[in-house]
Structures are given as structure tokens and as C-alpha cells.
């Protein structure tokens, strides 16, 4: 889920720039190892195309900052509407729910686009999966148990999960609950690709089990590194401490007291007529896509919420009109961990929030599932919150949310990072067209050659040494190409496994990969045919 990678996932965390007040975060894919560079060189055409993406225009959003108690004028609303619609169009997002609140009221709430293939409009009651913005709920649950004396953040994980074992350089380091809460456990980001498809009651146990004897990336507590499974571990701790299912605990201890009746942790509890259909890109167009169920990833990324409840959640985070115990816990959940160095964009991690400590504190988090995305951003000092829900995984969701907050703060809206899935889909489309045309040409040539054999203008000349050598070379090159294509996930998706890529990435990627190999195979067959069955008047083909 997006750190928002991923990919995100989207999978996809932004470009550092110390001059910006806020920086778009995605689970960024980087090329680290030598073998990845080798694959990159071998697929130079692919990677050259990779960089042909549109440069986003800087959007001017400078103006007077929002004042407490202010309502929006029609010109401001029009500005929001046009900004949102433009970004939706750029990102190919089918449907979007936008909410802006202050401590006391909903300032702006509107649906854009369609909720599903029936073209039903998005409304404040439309439900969306929210991805990694779910983590703030789980973090609040852990802090509630600490408040009740049921656990302490400094407790070792083995106190609650005795069989949990992780290693670092041959040792078993101490791992505490706060290591998981603040993303300092050392669990690798790539473990997102190991989350099992599961919908049963033991799904959370299955998910945490993939971490058995995991080799950590660093000594726990020494630095920040985002990994979505950290919060699944916390979800399982909640179950062990309370003796309740995670879903039941969240409902009884948080959602019901907070009167969030349109927030869910289980698909089975949702009115399917109100749930927006998820989409993925296919050759430039969003297509309905039903992703597998990863119920064991619920604490980290699979809460479901409506625009109405999102407004409540944002106002709860701003600390207004809630019981004292809630305000106390919310305040604690927003306090970032200052024991490690700030991340590349100057942020620190709190309990499901990234904290940006600039001229005024800003808290934000993005979320991405295979076919949904979200972005929540708060400015507690100004008493403002913005929430975006979308029925497609897109970095534009985050760009819209942060852009609106920038407008409210009187800042120029900064262009976000490019959308990885949109790039992959665009490049895959180009490659598919090229390989499709090439395949058609080769098939025509083959058909023509076969006709020439029937008319006697092309005859079988038999095998000879050079032709046999050529066949052997092709027998090596075709598997080598297949291997390089198979390892392209090392370049594009940081080595995440293909089962993960199949669920998260645009389906057009696979059309392109199969097209490349199929076209290469067809070319080899035609080449061998042309050399073994030369036309009567054609020049002799040499090696």
C-alpha cells in the first residue's frame, strides 16, 4: 500500500526538494543493485521510452490563506472544481470524493465522476477502500490499549507474539511495539509482495506469518523505513491483547463511540450498492477490476469509508467536538517519532501520519490499493482538513489533496510526481502497437512465402552449417530475452514478485511483454524460413 507504494504501492514516494512545504510521498522504486543495472542496460529501449512522460504544468494556486470560520465564495469553489476535474482527467480517474472541513463544519463536499460501470454518480455516501490511510485507525487502537494499561509501546513484540522472530546480521534484535508503530522495525518494504490472498478468520495470522525469520534491513530503532506489514503486526497484537477479532475491536472501541457508522473493516459488512467499483488502467482507459481480497492486510490498508464519515474522521483529527479521551489519544497519535533522522523530504512518522514540521505543522498520509487510492492532509494549527477518495490507484489522488491544501494555505500548488502506473500503461500501449504492427507484417511475409512455395518461386534448399549455427544462436537468444523480460520487475517494481505485479500493475504491461517475446519468436521463424526456402531470384542470404 502506498506510503503515500505503490506501486503506492501506488507503489509508488516523491521527489525531495527542500524548498517545498510539502512533498508528495510514494513508495518509490529505486535501482540499487548491480544486477538491476545490467537488466536496465539490456532493456535500454524500454527504459528510454520510460522517460517520455508529460511534464506537468505548475498550477498557480496562490491567494489569501483560509481564515477560521470563513466560508468559500463561488469563485473559490469554481477554482477547486476546475482543479479537481483537470487532475482527474490527467490521471484517468473514474470517480472521486472530495471533502474539506474545519473544526466545526464541512466547508466543501462533492463527488466527481462515476462510482461504477452503471455510471452512478459519486455521492458523499459512496464507499471507497482507503489503503494505507487505514493505519491511523490501527495506531489509535494501540494507543487506546496503552491508555487502558493493556500494553506499553516499549514492550517487546514477543510478549504478545511469542513465536515472532526476525534476524539482523545473524542476531535476533530487540523489537518493540513502537518500532512497528513508527516504521523503524527494519522490515523490508518488499514484504508487501508476500501478503497472501485470504478472506478467512485466520487471514491476519497468515499475513503476519510471512515475516517468520525475516532478515531485517537495519537494526530496529535506528532509522525510518516504510513497510506496510508493520501495522498488520500491530493488528495481530490487538487481537492477542483483547481476545477479540481486530474488526470487532475497531467497531466496538473506536467506530461506534465515534459514531462512524459508514466505516467498515470487512467487505462482507458493506452494502455493495454503495461501494464504488475499483478500476485499473488498460491502454489509457480505466477498466473495472475486482482485486483479490487481502483481509489479513486490513489493519494496514483495507478500511472502507464514505465521504460523510471521512468528514467526521478529519474533524476528530482536528480535535473538535469529541470526548476528552478521544482528543488525548488523537493528539498522542499525531506526535511524531523524533528519535530517528527525518526522511528525505523532512518528514517524521507518527502513528499512521507523516508529520511535516515547517512554519505550521502539517500531517498527511496517502493510501493505495490495487484499484483504489486516498489522501488525507491536516493542518491542525489552522484547523483544516482535506480528504480525497478515488476508485483507482493513482498518484493524482494525492496531488489533488495536497494541491487543495496548498490553495487553502495561500501557497502555489506544486506539481506532483509522475504517475507510475500511467507511465507503464502508456509505454505498454506504445510497445503493444509496435509489436502488433511488426507481428502483422511478419505474418503477411510468412503467408506470402508459403504461397511462393506453392507456386514454385520459392524452394526448400535444405540445412547447411550457417543455418544450423543461426538456429543455435536463436535458441540461446530467445530464452535470454524471455529471462530479461521476466526480470523487468527488478527495474520497474523494485523486485516485487510477479503475483504482486499482476494484481497491481496495468494489464497492458503483460500484453506488451508477451508481444515483445512473441514478435521476436515470429521474426526468428520467418528468418529461418526465408534462409531455408530462398526465392528463386533473391540474393543469397548470409549469416
Short mmCIF file of C-alpha atoms in Angstrom, two decimals:
data_model
loop_
_atom_site.label_atom_id
_atom_site.label_comp_id
_atom_site.label_asym_id
_atom_site.label_seq_id
_atom_site.Cartn_x
_atom_site.Cartn_y
_atom_site.Cartn_z
CA UNK A 1 0.00 0.00 0.00
CA UNK A 2 1.20 3.22 -0.64
CA UNK A 3 3.32 5.12 1.72
CA UNK A 4 1.65 7.69 0.37
CA UNK A 5 3.92 2.46 -2.51
CA UNK A 6 2.93 1.56 -4.90
CA UNK A 7 3.29 0.97 -6.98
CA UNK A 8 1.67 3.04 -3.91
CA UNK A 9 2.14 0.50 -4.00
CA UNK A 10 0.75 3.02 -5.93
CA UNK A 11 3.78 1.63 -5.47
CA UNK A 12 4.87 4.49 -5.82
CA UNK A 13 7.47 8.22 -2.51
CA UNK A 14 8.09 11.53 -4.18
CA UNK A 15 10.98 13.72 -5.14
CA UNK A 16 12.79 15.51 -2.35
CA UNK A 17 13.01 19.27 -2.62
CA UNK A 18 13.87 21.27 0.45
CA UNK A 19 12.13 24.37 -0.90
CA UNK A 20 8.70 22.79 -0.88
CA UNK A 21 6.42 22.99 2.12
CA UNK A 22 5.10 19.54 1.40
CA UNK A 23 6.38 16.77 -0.79
CA UNK A 24 4.41 14.05 -2.48
CA UNK A 25 5.14 10.67 -0.97
CA UNK A 26 5.01 7.37 -2.79
CA UNK A 27 6.69 4.08 -2.19
CA UNK A 28 9.43 4.95 -4.63
CA UNK A 29 11.04 2.34 -6.82
CA UNK A 30 14.82 2.68 -6.91
CA UNK A 31 17.51 0.73 -8.71
CA UNK A 32 20.03 -0.35 -6.11
CA UNK A 33 21.97 -3.43 -7.14
CA UNK A 34 24.42 -4.24 -9.92
CA UNK A 35 22.20 -6.91 -11.49
CA UNK A 36 19.36 -4.42 -11.73
CA UNK A 37 21.65 -2.09 -13.68
CA UNK A 38 22.57 -4.93 -16.02
CA UNK A 39 18.91 -5.58 -16.75
CA UNK A 40 18.40 -1.87 -17.27
CA UNK A 41 21.16 -1.76 -19.86
CA UNK A 42 19.86 -4.86 -21.61
CA UNK A 43 16.43 -3.24 -21.96
CA UNK A 44 17.67 0.20 -23.00
CA UNK A 45 14.83 0.77 -25.46
CA UNK A 46 12.27 0.17 -22.74
CA UNK A 47 13.97 2.47 -20.27
CA UNK A 48 14.44 5.18 -22.90
CA UNK A 49 10.71 5.16 -23.53
CA UNK A 50 10.19 5.27 -19.77
CA UNK A 51 11.31 8.87 -19.61
CA UNK A 52 8.89 10.13 -22.26
CA UNK A 53 6.20 11.25 -19.88
CA UNK A 54 4.40 14.55 -19.94
CA UNK A 55 5.82 17.35 -17.83
CA UNK A 56 3.13 18.60 -15.53
CA UNK A 57 2.39 22.30 -15.57
CA UNK A 58 2.87 24.28 -12.43
CA UNK A 59 -0.58 25.32 -11.26
CA UNK A 60 -0.87 28.74 -9.71
CA UNK A 61 -2.91 28.49 -6.55
CA UNK A 62 -1.51 31.43 -4.67
CA UNK A 63 -4.02 33.60 -2.88
CA UNK A 64 -5.21 34.62 0.55
CA UNK A 65 -4.91 31.82 3.12
CA UNK A 66 -8.06 30.46 4.72
CA UNK A 67 -9.22 32.19 7.90
CA UNK A 68 -11.02 30.30 10.67
CA UNK A 69 -14.80 30.45 10.30
CA UNK A 70 -14.59 31.58 6.68
CA UNK A 71 -16.88 30.13 4.03
CA UNK A 72 -15.89 29.70 0.41
CA UNK A 73 -17.01 32.15 -2.23
CA UNK A 74 -18.32 30.89 -5.56
CA UNK A 75 -15.04 31.80 -7.25
CA UNK A 76 -13.07 29.62 -4.81
CA UNK A 77 -15.46 26.72 -5.31
CA UNK A 78 -15.13 27.07 -9.08
CA UNK A 79 -11.36 27.07 -8.67
CA UNK A 80 -11.49 23.85 -6.66
CA UNK A 81 -13.86 22.24 -9.17
CA UNK A 82 -11.76 23.08 -12.22
CA UNK A 83 -8.53 21.99 -10.50
CA UNK A 84 -10.05 18.66 -9.45
CA UNK A 85 -11.60 17.96 -12.85
CA UNK A 86 -8.35 18.75 -14.66
CA UNK A 87 -6.34 16.39 -12.44
CA UNK A 88 -8.98 13.68 -12.70
CA UNK A 89 -8.79 13.91 -16.47
CA UNK A 90 -4.98 13.84 -16.43
CA UNK A 91 -4.98 10.80 -14.15
CA UNK A 92 -7.85 8.99 -15.93
CA UNK A 93 -9.61 8.63 -12.56
CA UNK A 94 -13.24 7.44 -12.99
CA UNK A 95 -14.66 8.66 -9.67
CA UNK A 96 -13.58 10.90 -6.81
CA UNK A 97 -14.97 12.11 -3.49
CA UNK A 98 -13.56 15.36 -2.09
CA UNK A 99 -14.08 16.67 1.45
CA UNK A 100 -12.80 19.86 3.09
CA UNK A 101 -13.54 20.58 6.75
CA UNK A 102 -12.61 22.90 9.55
CA UNK A 103 -13.14 22.07 13.21
CA UNK A 104 -16.81 22.96 13.20
CA UNK A 105 -18.25 22.40 9.73
CA UNK A 106 -17.96 20.75 6.35
CA UNK A 107 -16.70 23.51 4.08
CA UNK A 108 -16.85 21.58 0.82
CA UNK A 109 -18.02 18.09 -0.05
CA UNK A 110 -18.59 16.92 -3.58
CA UNK A 111 -18.48 13.82 -5.74
CA UNK A 112 -16.97 13.77 -9.22
CA UNK A 113 -17.25 11.21 -11.97
CA UNK A 114 -18.76 7.74 -11.74
CA UNK A 115 -18.88 5.17 -8.98
CA UNK A 116 -19.19 2.10 -11.19
CA UNK A 117 -19.90 0.77 -14.68
CA UNK A 118 -23.60 1.73 -14.36
CA UNK A 119 -22.33 5.33 -14.36
CA UNK A 120 -23.92 6.01 -10.98
CA UNK A 121 -22.57 9.34 -9.70
CA UNK A 122 -20.22 9.53 -6.74
CA UNK A 123 -22.01 10.93 -3.68
CA UNK A 124 -20.95 11.55 -0.04
CA UNK A 125 -22.44 8.12 0.75
CA UNK A 126 -20.31 6.28 -1.81
CA UNK A 127 -17.86 3.91 -0.11
CA UNK A 128 -14.19 3.51 -1.05
CA UNK A 129 -11.30 1.38 0.15
CA UNK A 130 -8.71 3.77 1.55
CA UNK A 131 -5.42 1.88 1.53
CA UNK A 132 -2.71 2.95 3.94
CA UNK A 133 -4.70 5.80 5.46
CA UNK A 134 -6.20 2.90 7.43
CA UNK A 135 -3.05 2.90 9.57
CA UNK A 136 -4.19 5.90 11.64
CA UNK A 137 -7.16 3.86 12.91
CA UNK A 138 -4.93 0.96 13.93
CA UNK A 139 -2.44 3.33 15.55
CA UNK A 140 -5.24 4.89 17.57
CA UNK A 141 -6.36 1.42 18.66
CA UNK A 142 -2.90 0.61 20.01
CA UNK A 143 -2.75 3.93 21.89
CA UNK A 144 -6.19 3.24 23.37
CA UNK A 145 -4.95 -0.10 24.75
CA UNK A 146 -1.91 1.66 26.19
CA UNK A 147 -4.19 4.24 27.82
CA UNK A 148 -6.13 1.38 29.42
CA UNK A 149 -2.92 -0.21 30.71
CA UNK A 150 -3.24 -3.29 28.49
CA UNK A 151 0.14 -2.77 26.82
CA UNK A 152 3.06 -0.36 26.56
CA UNK A 153 4.68 0.91 23.39
CA UNK A 154 8.07 -0.09 24.80
CA UNK A 155 7.01 -3.73 25.23
CA UNK A 156 8.83 -6.29 23.13
CA UNK A 157 6.77 -7.85 20.37
CA UNK A 158 7.47 -11.36 21.69
CA UNK A 159 5.45 -10.54 24.82
CA UNK A 160 2.32 -10.71 22.65
CA UNK A 161 3.54 -12.80 19.70
CA UNK A 162 5.99 -15.27 21.32
CA UNK A 163 6.82 -17.02 18.05
CA UNK A 164 7.67 -13.83 16.19
CA UNK A 165 11.32 -13.95 15.15
CA UNK A 166 13.40 -11.65 12.98
CA UNK A 167 17.15 -11.54 12.40
CA UNK A 168 19.72 -8.91 11.63
CA UNK A 169 23.26 -9.90 10.67
CA UNK A 170 22.95 -13.23 12.43
CA UNK A 171 21.45 -11.90 15.65
CA UNK A 172 17.90 -11.61 16.99
CA UNK A 173 17.49 -7.91 17.84
CA UNK A 174 15.01 -6.44 20.29
CA UNK A 175 11.79 -5.38 18.55
CA UNK A 176 9.26 -3.22 20.39
CA UNK A 177 5.73 -2.14 19.56
CA UNK A 178 6.92 1.39 18.88
CA UNK A 179 9.32 0.05 16.23
CA UNK A 180 6.30 -1.19 14.32
CA UNK A 181 4.20 1.90 15.03
CA UNK A 182 6.90 4.33 13.85
CA UNK A 183 8.13 2.22 10.91
CA UNK A 184 11.57 1.69 12.45
CA UNK A 185 11.40 -2.12 12.70
CA UNK A 186 13.67 -2.80 9.72
CA UNK A 187 11.06 -4.97 7.99
CA UNK A 188 11.75 -4.65 4.24
CA UNK A 189 9.30 -2.75 2.05
CA UNK A 190 9.27 -5.63 -0.45
CA UNK A 191 7.30 -7.78 2.03
CA UNK A 192 4.18 -6.09 0.65
CA UNK A 193 4.53 -8.56 -2.23
CA UNK A 194 4.23 -11.51 0.15
CA UNK A 195 0.82 -10.65 1.59
CA UNK A 196 -1.35 -13.72 0.94
CA UNK A 197 -4.75 -13.62 -0.71
CA UNK A 198 -7.03 -14.59 2.18
CA UNK A 199 -10.57 -13.91 3.34
CA UNK A 200 -10.94 -16.29 6.29
CA UNK A 201 -10.92 -15.59 10.02
CA UNK A 202 -7.24 -16.53 10.23
CA UNK A 203 -6.20 -14.12 7.46
CA UNK A 204 -4.32 -11.79 9.83
CA UNK A 205 -2.37 -14.71 11.31
CA UNK A 206 -1.48 -15.87 7.78
CA UNK A 207 -0.28 -12.42 6.82
CA UNK A 208 1.99 -11.91 9.82
CA UNK A 209 3.34 -15.43 9.36
CA UNK A 210 5.09 -14.36 6.13
CA UNK A 211 7.50 -12.44 8.38
CA UNK A 212 8.73 -15.58 10.15
CA UNK A 213 12.53 -15.34 10.46
CA UNK A 214 12.61 -12.29 8.21
CA UNK A 215 16.03 -10.69 7.70
CA UNK A 216 15.71 -7.04 8.70
CA UNK A 217 17.17 -4.23 6.60
CA UNK A 218 18.68 -2.47 9.62
CA UNK A 219 18.89 -2.60 13.40
CA UNK A 220 15.43 -1.76 14.81
CA UNK A 221 15.02 1.77 16.08
CA UNK A 222 17.95 3.23 14.16
CA UNK A 223 16.12 4.70 11.17
CA UNK A 224 12.80 5.02 9.36
CA UNK A 225 11.81 2.74 6.50
CA UNK A 226 8.19 2.30 5.47
CA UNK A 227 6.76 -1.22 5.31
CA UNK A 228 3.02 -1.76 5.30
CA UNK A 229 3.16 -5.05 7.25
CA UNK A 230 4.30 -3.19 10.37
CA UNK A 231 0.67 -2.32 11.00
CA UNK A 232 -0.59 -5.82 10.31
CA UNK A 233 1.67 -6.94 13.15
CA UNK A 234 0.05 -4.30 15.37
CA UNK A 235 -3.37 -5.52 14.30
CA UNK A 236 -2.49 -9.03 15.44
CA UNK A 237 -1.19 -7.65 18.74
CA UNK A 238 -4.61 -6.02 19.28
CA UNK A 239 -6.23 -9.43 18.78
CA UNK A 240 -3.88 -11.17 21.24
CA UNK A 241 -4.27 -8.48 23.91
CA UNK A 242 -8.05 -8.16 23.73
CA UNK A 243 -9.10 -11.66 22.73
CA UNK A 244 -11.30 -10.04 20.06
CA UNK A 245 -11.09 -10.09 16.30
CA UNK A 246 -9.43 -6.94 15.02
CA UNK A 247 -12.62 -6.00 13.17
CA UNK A 248 -14.75 -6.37 16.29
CA UNK A 249 -12.35 -4.35 18.44
CA UNK A 250 -12.22 -1.46 15.97
CA UNK A 251 -16.01 -1.44 15.66
CA UNK A 252 -16.78 -1.57 19.39
CA UNK A 253 -13.94 0.60 20.74
CA UNK A 254 -13.50 3.22 18.01
CA UNK A 255 -16.06 3.36 15.23
CA UNK A 256 -19.20 3.02 17.37
CA UNK A 257 -18.14 5.54 20.06
CA UNK A 258 -17.10 7.95 17.31
CA UNK A 259 -20.43 7.42 15.50
CA UNK A 260 -18.65 6.41 12.31
CA UNK A 261 -21.35 4.10 11.03
CA UNK A 262 -20.24 4.31 7.39
CA UNK A 263 -16.75 2.97 8.05
CA UNK A 264 -16.02 -0.74 7.70
CA UNK A 265 -13.19 -3.24 8.04
CA UNK A 266 -14.87 -6.14 6.23
CA UNK A 267 -16.16 -6.28 2.67
CA UNK A 268 -18.91 -8.61 3.85
CA UNK A 269 -20.38 -5.85 6.06
CA UNK A 270 -20.64 -3.35 3.22
CA UNK A 271 -23.75 -2.52 1.20
CA UNK A 272 -22.40 -3.46 -2.22
CA UNK A 273 -24.75 -0.97 -3.89
CA UNK A 274 -22.90 1.85 -2.13
CA UNK A 275 -19.36 0.54 -2.72
CA UNK A 276 -17.60 2.20 -5.63
CA UNK A 277 -16.22 -0.26 -8.17
CA UNK A 278 -12.43 -0.28 -8.35
CA UNK A 279 -10.66 0.36 -11.65
CA UNK A 280 -7.29 -0.27 -13.31
CA UNK A 281 -5.85 1.21 -16.48
CA UNK A 282 -5.84 -0.69 -19.76
CA UNK A 283 -4.40 1.12 -22.78
CA UNK A 284 -5.25 4.56 -21.50
CA UNK A 285 -8.76 3.76 -20.28
CA UNK A 286 -9.91 2.81 -16.75
CA UNK A 287 -11.49 -0.63 -16.68
CA UNK A 288 -13.44 -2.22 -13.79
CA UNK A 289 -11.20 -4.54 -11.82
CA UNK A 290 -12.06 -6.74 -8.86
CA UNK A 291 -8.86 -7.20 -6.88
CA UNK A 292 -8.29 -10.29 -4.71
CA UNK A 293 -9.19 -9.97 -1.05
CA UNK A 294 -6.28 -9.39 1.34
CA UNK A 295 -8.22 -9.45 4.58
CA UNK A 296 -5.05 -10.01 6.58
CA UNK A 297 -3.83 -6.59 5.44
CA UNK A 298 -6.88 -4.79 6.87
CA UNK A 299 -5.07 -3.08 9.80
CA UNK A 300 -2.60 -1.56 7.35
CA UNK A 301 -4.69 -0.89 4.30
CA UNK A 302 -8.24 -2.14 3.83
CA UNK A 303 -10.63 0.06 5.77
CA UNK A 304 -13.66 1.24 3.77
CA UNK A 305 -15.18 4.69 4.31
CA UNK A 306 -17.71 7.13 2.87
CA UNK A 307 -17.33 10.85 2.32
CA UNK A 308 -19.68 11.53 5.25
CA UNK A 309 -17.55 9.51 7.66
CA UNK A 310 -14.36 10.93 6.19
CA UNK A 311 -15.57 14.40 7.23
CA UNK A 312 -16.12 13.09 10.78
CA UNK A 313 -12.69 11.46 10.85
CA UNK A 314 -10.93 14.63 9.71
CA UNK A 315 -12.74 16.70 12.34
CA UNK A 316 -11.87 14.13 15.01
CA UNK A 317 -8.24 14.54 13.98
CA UNK A 318 -8.61 18.30 14.32
CA UNK A 319 -9.76 17.76 17.92
CA UNK A 320 -13.19 19.35 17.91
CA UNK A 321 -16.49 18.11 19.41
CA UNK A 322 -15.07 14.82 20.67
CA UNK A 323 -14.76 13.36 24.19
CA UNK A 324 -11.64 14.30 26.13
CA UNK A 325 -10.27 10.75 25.91
CA UNK A 326 -10.50 10.87 22.14
CA UNK A 327 -8.78 14.25 21.89
CA UNK A 328 -6.00 13.00 24.15
CA UNK A 329 -5.41 9.87 22.09
CA UNK A 330 -5.64 11.72 18.77
CA UNK A 331 -3.09 14.26 19.95
CA UNK A 332 -0.76 11.45 21.02
CA UNK A 333 -1.22 9.71 17.66
CA UNK A 334 -0.07 12.84 15.84
CA UNK A 335 3.15 13.20 17.82
CA UNK A 336 5.96 12.03 15.53
CA UNK A 337 8.92 9.91 16.47
CA UNK A 338 11.89 12.25 16.84
CA UNK A 339 14.40 9.54 17.78
CA UNK A 340 15.45 8.90 14.19
CA UNK A 341 16.65 11.11 11.37
CA UNK A 342 14.00 12.77 9.25
CA UNK A 343 13.13 11.15 5.96
CA UNK A 344 14.41 12.57 2.64
CA UNK A 345 11.56 15.12 2.47
CA UNK A 346 11.95 16.35 6.04
CA UNK A 347 9.06 14.32 7.44
CA UNK A 348 8.84 12.29 10.62
CA UNK A 349 6.43 9.40 11.17
CA UNK A 350 3.76 9.38 13.84
CA UNK A 351 1.03 6.78 14.41
CA UNK A 352 -0.22 6.44 10.85
CA UNK A 353 0.66 10.03 9.87
CA UNK A 354 3.61 11.75 8.25
CA UNK A 355 4.41 14.97 10.09
CA UNK A 356 5.94 17.96 8.31
CA UNK A 357 7.24 20.46 10.84
CA UNK A 358 7.53 23.68 8.85
CA UNK A 359 6.03 27.15 9.50
CA UNK A 360 2.94 25.27 10.66
CA UNK A 361 2.63 21.55 11.33
CA UNK A 362 1.07 19.55 8.54
CA UNK A 363 0.05 15.91 8.83
CA UNK A 364 -0.69 13.75 5.83
CA UNK A 365 -0.86 10.19 4.59
CA UNK A 366 -1.70 8.60 1.28
CA UNK A 367 -3.16 5.21 0.59
CA UNK A 368 -3.20 2.95 -2.42
CA UNK A 369 -4.70 -0.46 -3.08
CA UNK A 370 -4.70 -2.20 -6.48
CA UNK A 371 -7.89 -0.40 -7.53
CA UNK A 372 -8.45 2.44 -5.04
CA UNK A 373 -6.48 5.33 -3.53
CA UNK A 374 -6.88 8.05 -0.92
CA UNK A 375 -5.10 11.04 0.56
CA UNK A 376 -5.76 12.83 3.86
CA UNK A 377 -3.97 16.02 4.89
CA UNK A 378 -4.44 18.10 8.04
CA UNK A 379 -3.21 21.46 9.27
CA UNK A 380 -4.11 21.38 12.98
CA UNK A 381 -2.76 24.89 13.57
CA UNK A 382 -5.19 26.30 11.02
CA UNK A 383 -7.93 23.80 11.88
CA UNK A 384 -8.25 22.48 8.32
CA UNK A 385 -8.52 19.01 6.84
CA UNK A 386 -8.76 17.72 3.27
CA UNK A 387 -9.66 14.17 2.27
CA UNK A 388 -9.71 12.56 -1.17
CA UNK A 389 -11.16 9.15 -2.07
CA UNK A 390 -10.76 7.61 -5.54
CA UNK A 391 -11.79 4.37 -7.21
CA UNK A 392 -8.46 3.89 -8.98
CA UNK A 393 -4.89 3.70 -7.74
CA UNK A 394 -3.39 6.99 -8.87
CA UNK A 395 -0.81 9.47 -7.62
CA UNK A 396 -3.17 12.19 -8.84
CA UNK A 397 -5.34 11.46 -5.80
CA UNK A 398 -2.51 12.69 -3.64
CA UNK A 399 -1.76 15.59 -5.95
CA UNK A 400 -5.36 16.77 -5.76
CA UNK A 401 -5.49 16.60 -1.95
CA UNK A 402 -2.21 18.38 -1.40
CA UNK A 403 -2.99 20.91 -4.12
CA UNK A 404 -6.24 21.88 -2.37
CA UNK A 405 -4.43 22.29 0.95
CA UNK A 406 -1.82 24.46 -0.76
CA UNK A 407 -4.62 26.64 -2.16
CA UNK A 408 -6.16 26.94 1.30
CA UNK A 409 -2.81 27.97 2.74
CA UNK A 410 -2.28 30.59 0.02
CA UNK A 411 0.65 28.66 -1.46
CA UNK A 412 1.40 27.97 -5.11
CA UNK A 413 0.30 24.45 -5.99
CA UNK A 414 3.31 22.30 -6.68
CA UNK A 415 3.31 19.67 -9.45
CA UNK A 416 3.38 16.17 -8.05
CA UNK A 417 5.45 13.20 -9.05
CA UNK A 418 4.59 11.41 -12.27
CA UNK A 419 2.11 8.55 -12.01
CA UNK A 420 3.98 5.28 -12.38
CA UNK A 421 1.01 3.18 -13.47
CA UNK A 422 0.01 5.78 -16.04
CA UNK A 423 3.56 5.73 -17.41
CA UNK A 424 3.68 1.94 -17.51
CA UNK A 425 0.32 1.82 -19.29
CA UNK A 426 1.36 4.47 -21.80
CA UNK A 427 4.65 2.78 -22.63
CA UNK A 428 2.99 -0.65 -22.75
CA UNK A 429 0.47 0.74 -25.22
CA UNK A 430 3.23 2.06 -27.49
CA UNK A 431 5.14 -1.23 -27.30
CA UNK A 432 1.97 -3.23 -27.99
CA UNK A 433 1.19 -1.16 -31.09
CA UNK A 434 4.76 -1.54 -32.40
CA UNK A 435 4.88 -5.29 -31.77
CA UNK A 436 1.37 -5.71 -33.13
CA UNK A 437 2.24 -4.00 -36.41
CA UNK A 438 5.52 -5.91 -36.63
CA UNK A 439 3.72 -9.19 -36.00
CA UNK A 440 1.17 -8.40 -38.70
CA UNK A 441 3.93 -7.60 -41.22
CA UNK A 442 5.79 -10.81 -40.38
CA UNK A 443 2.61 -12.88 -40.73
CA UNK A 444 1.96 -11.33 -44.14
CA UNK A 445 5.51 -12.11 -45.23
CA UNK A 446 5.18 -15.69 -44.00
CA UNK A 447 1.88 -16.13 -45.83
CA UNK A 448 3.43 -14.69 -48.99
CA UNK A 449 6.39 -17.06 -48.63
CA UNK A 450 4.12 -20.09 -48.27
CA UNK A 451 2.23 -19.07 -51.41
CA UNK A 452 5.55 -18.72 -53.22
CA UNK A 453 6.43 -22.30 -52.27
CA UNK A 454 3.12 -23.48 -53.74
CA UNK A 455 3.78 -21.58 -56.97
CA UNK A 456 7.36 -22.81 -57.19
CA UNK A 457 9.05 -19.41 -56.90
CA UNK A 458 10.48 -20.36 -53.50
CA UNK A 459 12.02 -23.76 -52.76
CA UNK A 460 13.43 -25.59 -49.78
CA UNK A 461 17.23 -25.51 -50.02
CA UNK A 462 17.98 -27.76 -47.07
CA UNK A 463 20.02 -27.17 -43.95
CA UNK A 464 23.60 -26.01 -44.05
CA UNK A 465 26.24 -25.13 -41.49
CA UNK A 466 25.49 -21.44 -41.29
CA UNK A 467 21.78 -22.01 -40.93
CA UNK A 468 22.31 -24.56 -38.18
CA UNK A 469 24.60 -22.09 -36.38
CA UNK A 470 21.93 -19.41 -36.72
CA UNK A 471 19.33 -21.74 -35.23
CA UNK A 472 21.62 -22.40 -32.26
CA UNK A 473 22.16 -18.66 -31.71
CA UNK A 474 18.40 -18.09 -31.78
CA UNK A 475 17.90 -20.96 -29.36
CA UNK A 476 20.11 -19.04 -26.91
CA UNK A 477 18.82 -15.51 -27.61
CA UNK A 478 15.10 -16.26 -27.29
CA UNK A 479 15.35 -17.73 -23.75
CA UNK A 480 17.72 -14.88 -22.84
CA UNK A 481 15.13 -12.33 -23.98
CA UNK A 482 12.44 -14.19 -22.05
CA UNK A 483 14.62 -14.05 -18.93
CA UNK A 484 15.27 -10.33 -19.33
CA UNK A 485 11.56 -9.67 -19.73
CA UNK A 486 10.84 -11.83 -16.71
CA UNK A 487 13.26 -9.77 -14.63
CA UNK A 488 11.86 -6.42 -15.73
CA UNK A 489 10.12 -6.27 -12.35
CA UNK A 490 13.59 -5.59 -10.90
CA UNK A 491 13.65 -2.33 -12.86
CA UNK A 492 10.07 -1.15 -12.68
CA UNK A 493 8.86 -2.63 -9.39
CA UNK A 494 11.99 -3.00 -7.27
CA UNK A 495 12.00 -6.78 -7.48
CA UNK A 496 8.45 -7.29 -6.17
CA UNK A 497 7.17 -10.69 -7.23
CA UNK A 498 5.04 -11.23 -10.33
CA UNK A 499 1.93 -12.24 -8.40
CA UNK A 500 2.01 -8.79 -6.84
CA UNK A 501 2.68 -7.07 -10.17
CA UNK A 502 -0.17 -8.94 -11.83
CA UNK A 503 -2.63 -7.59 -9.26
CA UNK A 504 -1.33 -4.02 -9.04
CA UNK A 505 0.05 -3.11 -12.48
CA UNK A 506 -1.96 -2.23 -15.61
CA UNK A 507 -2.88 -5.32 -17.61
CA UNK A 508 -1.39 -3.62 -20.67
CA UNK A 509 2.07 -4.38 -19.26
CA UNK A 510 1.53 -8.08 -19.89
CA UNK A 511 0.24 -7.52 -23.42
CA UNK A 512 3.46 -5.60 -24.11
CA UNK A 513 5.77 -8.24 -22.59
CA UNK A 514 4.09 -11.13 -24.39
CA UNK A 515 4.04 -9.03 -27.56
CA UNK A 516 7.79 -8.41 -27.43
CA UNK A 517 8.65 -12.08 -27.00
CA UNK A 518 6.04 -13.28 -29.46
CA UNK A 519 7.23 -10.83 -32.10
CA UNK A 520 10.85 -11.91 -31.53
CA UNK A 521 9.86 -15.56 -31.89
CA UNK A 522 7.94 -14.86 -35.08
CA UNK A 523 10.88 -12.90 -36.52
CA UNK A 524 13.22 -15.83 -35.84
CA UNK A 525 10.82 -18.26 -37.51
CA UNK A 526 10.47 -16.03 -40.57
CA UNK A 527 14.23 -15.53 -40.77
CA UNK A 528 14.84 -19.29 -40.72
CA UNK A 529 12.08 -19.82 -43.26
CA UNK A 530 13.48 -17.19 -45.64
CA UNK A 531 17.00 -18.65 -45.42
CA UNK A 532 16.00 -22.31 -45.73
CA UNK A 533 13.50 -21.61 -48.53
CA UNK A 534 15.04 -18.81 -50.62
CA UNK A 535 13.14 -17.25 -53.52
CA UNK A 536 14.43 -18.27 -56.94
CA UNK A 537 15.70 -14.82 -57.90
CA UNK A 538 16.60 -13.50 -54.44
CA UNK A 539 20.23 -12.86 -53.44
CA UNK A 540 21.76 -15.48 -51.18
CA UNK A 541 21.32 -14.63 -47.50
CA UNK A 542 24.45 -14.93 -45.42
CA UNK A 543 24.85 -15.20 -41.69
#
